[in-house]
Short mmCIF file of C-alpha atoms in Angstrom, two decimals:
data_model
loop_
_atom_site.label_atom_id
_atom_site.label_comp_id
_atom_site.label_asym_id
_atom_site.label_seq_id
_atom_site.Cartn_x
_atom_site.Cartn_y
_atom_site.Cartn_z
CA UNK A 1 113.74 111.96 83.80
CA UNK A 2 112.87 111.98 80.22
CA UNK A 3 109.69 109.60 79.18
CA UNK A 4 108.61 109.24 75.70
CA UNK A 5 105.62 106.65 74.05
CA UNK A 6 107.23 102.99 73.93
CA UNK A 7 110.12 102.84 76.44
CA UNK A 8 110.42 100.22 78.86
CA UNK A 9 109.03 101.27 82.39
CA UNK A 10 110.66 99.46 84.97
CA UNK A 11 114.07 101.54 82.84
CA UNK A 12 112.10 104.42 84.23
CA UNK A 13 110.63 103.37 87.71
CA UNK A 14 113.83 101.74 89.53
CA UNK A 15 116.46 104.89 89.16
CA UNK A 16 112.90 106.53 89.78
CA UNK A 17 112.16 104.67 93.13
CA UNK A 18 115.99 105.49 93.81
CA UNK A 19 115.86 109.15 93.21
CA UNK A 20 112.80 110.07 94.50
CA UNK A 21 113.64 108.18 97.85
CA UNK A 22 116.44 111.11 98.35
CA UNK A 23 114.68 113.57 100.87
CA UNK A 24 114.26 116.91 99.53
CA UNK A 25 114.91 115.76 95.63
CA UNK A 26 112.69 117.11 93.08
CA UNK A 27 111.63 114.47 90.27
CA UNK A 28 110.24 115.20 87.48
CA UNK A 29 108.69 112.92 84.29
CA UNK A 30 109.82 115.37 81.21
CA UNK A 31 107.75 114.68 78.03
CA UNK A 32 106.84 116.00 74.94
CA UNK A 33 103.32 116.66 75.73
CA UNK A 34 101.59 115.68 79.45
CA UNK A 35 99.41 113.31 77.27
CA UNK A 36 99.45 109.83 78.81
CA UNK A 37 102.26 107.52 77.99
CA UNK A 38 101.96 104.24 77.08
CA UNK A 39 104.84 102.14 77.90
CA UNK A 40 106.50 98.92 75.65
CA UNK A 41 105.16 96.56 77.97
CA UNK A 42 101.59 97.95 77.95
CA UNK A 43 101.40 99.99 81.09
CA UNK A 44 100.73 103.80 80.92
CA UNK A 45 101.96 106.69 82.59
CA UNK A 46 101.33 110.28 83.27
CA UNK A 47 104.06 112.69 82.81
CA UNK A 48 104.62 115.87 85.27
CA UNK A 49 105.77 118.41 82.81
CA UNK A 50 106.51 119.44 78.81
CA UNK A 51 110.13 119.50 77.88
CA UNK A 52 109.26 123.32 77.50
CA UNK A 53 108.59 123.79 80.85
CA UNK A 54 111.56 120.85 82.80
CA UNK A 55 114.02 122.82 84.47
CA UNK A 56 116.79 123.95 82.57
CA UNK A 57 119.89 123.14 84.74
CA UNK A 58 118.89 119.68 86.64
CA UNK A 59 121.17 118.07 89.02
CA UNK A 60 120.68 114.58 86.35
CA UNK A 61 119.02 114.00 83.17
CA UNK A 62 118.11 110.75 82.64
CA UNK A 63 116.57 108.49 79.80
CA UNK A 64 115.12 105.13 80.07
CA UNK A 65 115.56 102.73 76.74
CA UNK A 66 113.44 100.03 74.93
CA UNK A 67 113.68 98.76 71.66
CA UNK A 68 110.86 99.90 69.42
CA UNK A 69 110.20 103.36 71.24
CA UNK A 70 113.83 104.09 71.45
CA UNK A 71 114.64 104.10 67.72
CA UNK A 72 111.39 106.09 67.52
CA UNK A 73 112.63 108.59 70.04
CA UNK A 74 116.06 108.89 68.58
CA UNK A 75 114.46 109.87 64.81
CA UNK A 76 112.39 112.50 67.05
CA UNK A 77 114.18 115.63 67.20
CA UNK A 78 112.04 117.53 69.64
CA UNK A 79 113.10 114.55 72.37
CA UNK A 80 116.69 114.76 71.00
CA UNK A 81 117.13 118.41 71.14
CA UNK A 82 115.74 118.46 75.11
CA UNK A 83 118.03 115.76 75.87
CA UNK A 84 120.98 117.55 74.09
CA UNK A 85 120.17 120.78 75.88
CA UNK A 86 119.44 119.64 79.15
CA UNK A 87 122.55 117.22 78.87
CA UNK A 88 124.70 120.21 78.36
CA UNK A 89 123.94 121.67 81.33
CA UNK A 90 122.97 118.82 84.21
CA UNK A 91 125.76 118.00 86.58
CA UNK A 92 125.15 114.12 85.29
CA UNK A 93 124.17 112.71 82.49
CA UNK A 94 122.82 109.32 82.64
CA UNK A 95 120.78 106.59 81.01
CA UNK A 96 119.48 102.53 81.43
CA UNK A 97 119.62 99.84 79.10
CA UNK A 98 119.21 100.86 74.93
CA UNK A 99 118.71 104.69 76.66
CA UNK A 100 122.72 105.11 76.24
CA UNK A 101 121.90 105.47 72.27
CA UNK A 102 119.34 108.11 73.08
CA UNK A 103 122.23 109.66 74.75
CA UNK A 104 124.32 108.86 71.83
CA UNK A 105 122.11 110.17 69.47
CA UNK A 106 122.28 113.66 71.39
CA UNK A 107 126.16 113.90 71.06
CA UNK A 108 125.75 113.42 74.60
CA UNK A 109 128.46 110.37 74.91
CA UNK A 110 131.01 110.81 72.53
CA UNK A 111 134.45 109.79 73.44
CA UNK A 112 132.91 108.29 76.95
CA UNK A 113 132.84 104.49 78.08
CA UNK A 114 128.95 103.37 78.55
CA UNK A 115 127.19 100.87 79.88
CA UNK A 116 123.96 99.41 78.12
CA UNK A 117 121.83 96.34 77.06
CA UNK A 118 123.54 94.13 75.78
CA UNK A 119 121.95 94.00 72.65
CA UNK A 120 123.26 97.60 71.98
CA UNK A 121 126.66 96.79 72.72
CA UNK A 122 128.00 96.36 68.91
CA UNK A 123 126.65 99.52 68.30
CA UNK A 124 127.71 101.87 70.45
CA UNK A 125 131.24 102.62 68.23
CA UNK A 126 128.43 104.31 65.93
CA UNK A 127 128.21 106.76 68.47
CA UNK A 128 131.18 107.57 69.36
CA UNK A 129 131.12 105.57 72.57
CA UNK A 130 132.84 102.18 74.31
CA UNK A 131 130.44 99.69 75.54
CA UNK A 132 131.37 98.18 78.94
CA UNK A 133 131.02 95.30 80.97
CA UNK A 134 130.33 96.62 83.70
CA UNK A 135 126.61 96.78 85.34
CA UNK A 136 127.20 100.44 85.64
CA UNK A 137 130.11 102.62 84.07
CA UNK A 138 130.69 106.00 85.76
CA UNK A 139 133.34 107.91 83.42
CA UNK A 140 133.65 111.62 84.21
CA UNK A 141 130.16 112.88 84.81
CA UNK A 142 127.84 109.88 82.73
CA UNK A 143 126.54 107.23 84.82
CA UNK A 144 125.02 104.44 82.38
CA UNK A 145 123.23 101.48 83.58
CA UNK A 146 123.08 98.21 81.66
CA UNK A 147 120.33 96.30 80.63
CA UNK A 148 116.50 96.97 81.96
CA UNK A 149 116.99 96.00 86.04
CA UNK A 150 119.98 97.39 85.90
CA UNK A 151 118.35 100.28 87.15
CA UNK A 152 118.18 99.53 90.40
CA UNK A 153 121.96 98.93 90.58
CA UNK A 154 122.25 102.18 88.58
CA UNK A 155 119.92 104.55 90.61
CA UNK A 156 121.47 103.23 94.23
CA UNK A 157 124.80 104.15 92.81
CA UNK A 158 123.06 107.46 92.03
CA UNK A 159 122.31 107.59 95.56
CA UNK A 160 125.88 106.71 97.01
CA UNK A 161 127.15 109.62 94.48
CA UNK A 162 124.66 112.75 95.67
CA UNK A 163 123.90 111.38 99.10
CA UNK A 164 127.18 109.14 100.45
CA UNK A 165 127.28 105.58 101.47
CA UNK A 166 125.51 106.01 104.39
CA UNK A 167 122.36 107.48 102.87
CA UNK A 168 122.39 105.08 99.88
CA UNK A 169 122.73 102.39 102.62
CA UNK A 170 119.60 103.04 104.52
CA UNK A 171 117.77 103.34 101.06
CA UNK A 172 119.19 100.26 100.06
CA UNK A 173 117.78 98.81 103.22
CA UNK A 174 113.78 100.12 102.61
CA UNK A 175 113.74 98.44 99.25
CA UNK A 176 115.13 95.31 100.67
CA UNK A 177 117.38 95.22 97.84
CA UNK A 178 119.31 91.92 98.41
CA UNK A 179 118.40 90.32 94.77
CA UNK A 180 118.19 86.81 94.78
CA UNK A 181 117.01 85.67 91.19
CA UNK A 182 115.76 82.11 91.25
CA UNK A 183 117.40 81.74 88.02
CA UNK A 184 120.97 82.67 86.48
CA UNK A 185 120.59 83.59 82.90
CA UNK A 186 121.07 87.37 83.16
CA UNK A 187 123.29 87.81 81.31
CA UNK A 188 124.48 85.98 77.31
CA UNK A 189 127.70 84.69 79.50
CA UNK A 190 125.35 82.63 82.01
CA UNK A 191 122.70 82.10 80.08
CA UNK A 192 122.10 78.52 78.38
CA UNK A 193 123.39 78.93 74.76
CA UNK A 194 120.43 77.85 72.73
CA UNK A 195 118.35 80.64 74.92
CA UNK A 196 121.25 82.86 74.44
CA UNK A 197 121.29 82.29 70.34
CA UNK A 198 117.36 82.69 70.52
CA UNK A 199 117.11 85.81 72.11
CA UNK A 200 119.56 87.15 70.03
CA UNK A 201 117.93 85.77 66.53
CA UNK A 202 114.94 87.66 68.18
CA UNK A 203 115.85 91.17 66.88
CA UNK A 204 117.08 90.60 63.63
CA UNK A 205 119.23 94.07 62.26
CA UNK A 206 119.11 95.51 65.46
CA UNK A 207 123.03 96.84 64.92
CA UNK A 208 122.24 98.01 61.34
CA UNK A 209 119.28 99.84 62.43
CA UNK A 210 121.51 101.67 64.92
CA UNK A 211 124.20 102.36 62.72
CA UNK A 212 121.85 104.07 60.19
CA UNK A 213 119.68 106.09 62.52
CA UNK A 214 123.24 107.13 64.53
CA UNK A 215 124.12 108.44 60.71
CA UNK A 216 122.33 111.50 62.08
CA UNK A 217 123.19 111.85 65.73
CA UNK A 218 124.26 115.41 67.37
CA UNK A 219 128.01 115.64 66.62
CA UNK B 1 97.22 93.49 89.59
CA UNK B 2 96.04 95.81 91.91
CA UNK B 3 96.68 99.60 91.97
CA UNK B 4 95.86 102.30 94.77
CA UNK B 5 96.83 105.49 95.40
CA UNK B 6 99.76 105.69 97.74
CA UNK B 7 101.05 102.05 96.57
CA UNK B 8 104.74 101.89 96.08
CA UNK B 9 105.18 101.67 92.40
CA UNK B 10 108.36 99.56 91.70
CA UNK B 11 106.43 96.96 94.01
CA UNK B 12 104.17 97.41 90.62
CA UNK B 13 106.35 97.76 87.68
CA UNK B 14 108.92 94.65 88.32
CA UNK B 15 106.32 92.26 88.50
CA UNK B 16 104.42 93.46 85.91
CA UNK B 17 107.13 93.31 83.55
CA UNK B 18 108.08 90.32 84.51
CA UNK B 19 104.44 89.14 83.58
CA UNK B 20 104.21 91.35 80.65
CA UNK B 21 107.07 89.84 79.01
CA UNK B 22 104.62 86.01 78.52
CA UNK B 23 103.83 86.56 75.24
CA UNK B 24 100.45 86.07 75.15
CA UNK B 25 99.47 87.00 78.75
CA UNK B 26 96.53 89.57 79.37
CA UNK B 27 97.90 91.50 82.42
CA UNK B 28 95.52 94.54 83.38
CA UNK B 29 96.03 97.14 86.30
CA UNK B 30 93.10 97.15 88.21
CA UNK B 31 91.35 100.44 90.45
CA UNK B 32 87.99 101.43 92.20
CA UNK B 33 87.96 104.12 89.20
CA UNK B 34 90.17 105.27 86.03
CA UNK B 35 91.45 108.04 87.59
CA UNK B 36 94.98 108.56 87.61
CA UNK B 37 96.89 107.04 90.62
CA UNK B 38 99.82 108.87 92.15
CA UNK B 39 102.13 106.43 93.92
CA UNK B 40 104.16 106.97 96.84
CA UNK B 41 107.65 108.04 95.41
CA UNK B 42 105.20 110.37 93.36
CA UNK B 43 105.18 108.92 89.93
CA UNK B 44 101.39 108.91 88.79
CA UNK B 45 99.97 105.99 86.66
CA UNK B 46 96.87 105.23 84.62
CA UNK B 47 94.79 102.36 85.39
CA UNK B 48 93.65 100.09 82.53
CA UNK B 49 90.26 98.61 84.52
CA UNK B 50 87.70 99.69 87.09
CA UNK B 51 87.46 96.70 89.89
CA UNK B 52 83.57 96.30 88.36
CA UNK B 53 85.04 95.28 84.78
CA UNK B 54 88.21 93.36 86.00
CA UNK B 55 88.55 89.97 85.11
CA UNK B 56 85.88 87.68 87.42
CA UNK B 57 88.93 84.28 87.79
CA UNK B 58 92.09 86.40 86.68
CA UNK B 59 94.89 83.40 87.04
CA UNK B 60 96.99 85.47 88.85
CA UNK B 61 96.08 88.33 91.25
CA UNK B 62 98.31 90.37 93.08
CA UNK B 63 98.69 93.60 95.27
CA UNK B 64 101.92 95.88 95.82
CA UNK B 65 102.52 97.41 98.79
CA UNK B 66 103.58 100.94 100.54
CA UNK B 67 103.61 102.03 104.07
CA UNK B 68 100.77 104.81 104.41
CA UNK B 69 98.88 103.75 101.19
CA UNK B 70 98.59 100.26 102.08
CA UNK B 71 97.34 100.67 105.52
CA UNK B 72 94.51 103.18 103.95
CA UNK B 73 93.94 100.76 101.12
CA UNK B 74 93.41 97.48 103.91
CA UNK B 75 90.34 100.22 105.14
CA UNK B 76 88.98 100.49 102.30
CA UNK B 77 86.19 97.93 102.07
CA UNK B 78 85.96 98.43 98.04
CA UNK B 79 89.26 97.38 97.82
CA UNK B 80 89.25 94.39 100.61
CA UNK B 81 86.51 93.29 98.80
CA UNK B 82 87.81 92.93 95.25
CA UNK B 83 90.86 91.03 96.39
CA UNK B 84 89.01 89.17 98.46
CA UNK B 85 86.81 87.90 95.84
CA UNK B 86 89.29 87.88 92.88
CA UNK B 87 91.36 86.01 95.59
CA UNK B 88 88.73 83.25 95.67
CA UNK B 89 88.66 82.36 91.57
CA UNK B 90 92.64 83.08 91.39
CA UNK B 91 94.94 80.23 90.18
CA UNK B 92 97.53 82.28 92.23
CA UNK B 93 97.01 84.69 95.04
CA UNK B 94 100.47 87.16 95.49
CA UNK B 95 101.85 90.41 96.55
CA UNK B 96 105.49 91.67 97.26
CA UNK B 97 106.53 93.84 99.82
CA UNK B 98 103.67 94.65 102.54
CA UNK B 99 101.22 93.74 99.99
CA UNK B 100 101.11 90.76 101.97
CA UNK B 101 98.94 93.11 105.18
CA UNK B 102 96.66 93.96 101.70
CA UNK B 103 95.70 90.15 101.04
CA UNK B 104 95.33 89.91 105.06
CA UNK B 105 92.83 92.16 105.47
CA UNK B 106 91.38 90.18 102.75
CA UNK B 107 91.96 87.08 104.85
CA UNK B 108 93.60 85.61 102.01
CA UNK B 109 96.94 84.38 104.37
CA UNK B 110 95.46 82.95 107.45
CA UNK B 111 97.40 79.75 107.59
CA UNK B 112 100.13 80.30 105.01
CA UNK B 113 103.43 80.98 104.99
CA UNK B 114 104.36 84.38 103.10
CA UNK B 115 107.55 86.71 102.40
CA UNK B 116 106.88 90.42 103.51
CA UNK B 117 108.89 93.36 104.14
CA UNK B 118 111.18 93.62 106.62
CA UNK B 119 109.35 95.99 108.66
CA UNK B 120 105.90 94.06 108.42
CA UNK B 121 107.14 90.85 109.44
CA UNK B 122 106.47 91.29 113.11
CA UNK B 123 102.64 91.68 112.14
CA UNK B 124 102.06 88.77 110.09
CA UNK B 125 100.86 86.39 112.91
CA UNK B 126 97.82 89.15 113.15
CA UNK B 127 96.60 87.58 110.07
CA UNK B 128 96.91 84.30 110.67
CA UNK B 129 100.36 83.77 108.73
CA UNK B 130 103.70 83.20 108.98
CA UNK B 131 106.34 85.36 107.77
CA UNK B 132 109.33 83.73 106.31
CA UNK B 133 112.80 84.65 105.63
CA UNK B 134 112.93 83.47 102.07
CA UNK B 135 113.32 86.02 99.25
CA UNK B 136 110.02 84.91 97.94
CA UNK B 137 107.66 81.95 99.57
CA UNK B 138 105.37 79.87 97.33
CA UNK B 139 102.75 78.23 99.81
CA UNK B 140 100.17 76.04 97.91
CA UNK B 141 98.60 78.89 95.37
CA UNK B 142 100.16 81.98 97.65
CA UNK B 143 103.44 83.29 96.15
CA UNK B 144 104.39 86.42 97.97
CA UNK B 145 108.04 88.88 98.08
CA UNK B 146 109.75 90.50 100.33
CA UNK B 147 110.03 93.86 100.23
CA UNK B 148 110.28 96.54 96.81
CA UNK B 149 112.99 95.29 95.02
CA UNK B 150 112.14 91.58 95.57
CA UNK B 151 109.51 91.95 92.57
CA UNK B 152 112.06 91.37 90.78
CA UNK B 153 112.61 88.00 92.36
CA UNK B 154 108.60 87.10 92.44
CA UNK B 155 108.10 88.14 88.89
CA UNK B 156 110.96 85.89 87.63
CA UNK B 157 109.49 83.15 90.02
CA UNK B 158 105.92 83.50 88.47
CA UNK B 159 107.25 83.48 84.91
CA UNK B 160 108.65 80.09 85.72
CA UNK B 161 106.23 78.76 87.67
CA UNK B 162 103.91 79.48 84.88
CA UNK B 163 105.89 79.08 81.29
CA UNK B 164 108.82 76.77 82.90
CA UNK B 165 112.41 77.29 83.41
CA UNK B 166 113.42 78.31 79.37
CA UNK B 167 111.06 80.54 78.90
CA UNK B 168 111.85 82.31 82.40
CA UNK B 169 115.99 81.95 81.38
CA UNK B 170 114.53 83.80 78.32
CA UNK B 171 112.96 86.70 80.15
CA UNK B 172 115.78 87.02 82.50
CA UNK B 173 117.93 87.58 79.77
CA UNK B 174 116.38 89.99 78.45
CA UNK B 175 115.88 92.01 81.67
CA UNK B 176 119.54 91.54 81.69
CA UNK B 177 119.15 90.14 85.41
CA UNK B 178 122.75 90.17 86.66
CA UNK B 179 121.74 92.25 89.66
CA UNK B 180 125.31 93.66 91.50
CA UNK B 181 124.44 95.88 94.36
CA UNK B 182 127.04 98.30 94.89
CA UNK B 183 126.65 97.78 98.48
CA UNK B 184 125.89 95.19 100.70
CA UNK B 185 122.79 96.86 103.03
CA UNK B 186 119.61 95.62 101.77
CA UNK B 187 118.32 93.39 104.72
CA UNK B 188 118.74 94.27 108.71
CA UNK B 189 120.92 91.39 108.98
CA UNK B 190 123.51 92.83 106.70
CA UNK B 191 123.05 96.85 106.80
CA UNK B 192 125.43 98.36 109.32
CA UNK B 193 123.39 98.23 112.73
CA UNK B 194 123.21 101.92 113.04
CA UNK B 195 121.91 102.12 109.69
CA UNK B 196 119.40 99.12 110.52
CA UNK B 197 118.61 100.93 113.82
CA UNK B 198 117.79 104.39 112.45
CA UNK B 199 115.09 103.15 110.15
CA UNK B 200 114.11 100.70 111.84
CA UNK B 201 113.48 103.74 114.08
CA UNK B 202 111.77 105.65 111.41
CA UNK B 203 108.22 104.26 111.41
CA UNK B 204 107.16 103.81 114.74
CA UNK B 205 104.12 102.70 115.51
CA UNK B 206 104.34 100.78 112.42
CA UNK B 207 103.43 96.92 114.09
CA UNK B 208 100.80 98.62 116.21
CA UNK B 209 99.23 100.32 114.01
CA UNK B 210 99.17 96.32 111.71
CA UNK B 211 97.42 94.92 114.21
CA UNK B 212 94.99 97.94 114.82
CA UNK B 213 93.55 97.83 111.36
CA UNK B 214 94.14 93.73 110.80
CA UNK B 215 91.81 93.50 114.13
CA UNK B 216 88.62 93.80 111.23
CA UNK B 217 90.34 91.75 108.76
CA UNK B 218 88.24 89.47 107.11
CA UNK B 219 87.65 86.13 108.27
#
């Protein structure tokens, strides 16, 4: 699972939770150094290993998003080459929320149908991709969560896919996961318009600044 | 918020994103020292305060929960007593998940009503409270969730409770909070029975051992 300075944790911690609740699965947090990471949101984080030293053929590679951090990782090309390389060569390749244009920018999702915030949606052409509307997309071997807590939907399907229904069912069951928000704005369809149109004004040339830093993704 | 070492950490991470995400808010995680913490699923994190410098009348304190970790943190009497003390000065006093055993020992629940997970439920009445069935309970100043996942739920709640219903419609959307489980096993009620059986099966001793350590709870 690929970390880097700025993402948004809980992109990282519920496919985490998820993955590491698979007996006998090895996790790892890959980052560029094992320096400390501080997240979007203000929490920090150790990582386990260097991307020099993440195993070269994992079972999933994995990237969390954010907004700020992510177009910062994208423009990195140590984090870009490591997701590249280990994309080429994990049975899945997978991502949550704005991570599908770290994916994007690493050639990784060219011709595929994604899920991702829905922010990044407009963008995603610029990679080569198909946003969804679907909470998760599985198409071939890329499993792509949507926005932020979509992670949790995300990382159970993970389950269900290595493990079987059965397994993902009793790990389903320890983290109680039967969401009940006490609100219903989740998504810009259900959401009250004027918070709808004010989230949206709230990351002005979002789009354009995908479009130009996808001007250099992997091809 | 609380940190230990053995804590589950998405019991952590959704709540503190939800809290994160008040512009404005101050939201430290608190430890006896500033070592690294490494939770249960195995992700490590870095604390941001010792208990000595935290916040004397934070409005909001809370504690995540874990199976192992927790019971070792409710005999730790460093970490009874800063909850129980922050618990005192606290606008709100919350946890998700067994968290709830955590502000027990504390003997911050005697005589409320308080969500829990699944599996602790049967021990509540050992500190004086009620376990509920609801997602998350608000009793007077307590606001407690059920188990991992229902963070989620509590952070959203908290966000309303304490910025009102737009500005919580605003976070949601921007956690993209649509949850859709791919399957339909996250409480005993609705997990196939031999799923419910077989972990239900996995921790025994689990109630006993509760009521063991709750039996020097404080008063």
């Amino acid at each position: 699972m690929l970390a880097y300075p700025g993402m948004t944790l809980l992109d990282l911690v519920g496919p985490q939770h998820m993955f590491a609740a698979m007996l006998g699965a090895t996790v790892r947090i890959a980052a560029k150094t094992l320096d400390p990471i501080r997240s979007d949101l203000g929490m920090t984080i150790q990582p386990d290993v260097t991307f020099a030293d993440a195993h070269l053929e994992p079972d999933v590679i994995f990237t969390p998003g954010s907004i700020a951090g992510t177009f910062a990782a994208m423009e990195d090309t140590e984090t870009v080459d490591f997701l590249a390389a280990r994309g080429e060569h994990a049975r899945y390749v997978t991502s949550v929320c704005t991570g599908a244009m770290l994916l994007g920018q690493a050639g990784l999702i060219d011709g595929y149908r994604v899920s991702t915030h829905w922010l990044a949606k407009p963008a995603m052409d610029a990679f080569g991709a198909t946003a969804t509307d679907e909470r998760v997309t599985k198409d071939r071997n890329r499993l792509t969560g949507g926005g932020v807590t979509a992670g949790i939907d995300f990382g159970l399907t993970m389950v269900e896919e290595l493990r079987g229904t059965d397994y993902a069912q009793s790990v389903q069951l320890m983290a109680e996961y039967a969401p009940a928000p006490p609100l219903d704005a989740g998504t810009p369809d259900t959401a009250p318009p004027a918070v709808r149109d004010r989230m949206a004004a709230a990351f002005p040339g979002f789009e354009e600044h995908a479009r130009a830093v996808a001007s250099n993704r992997r091809q």
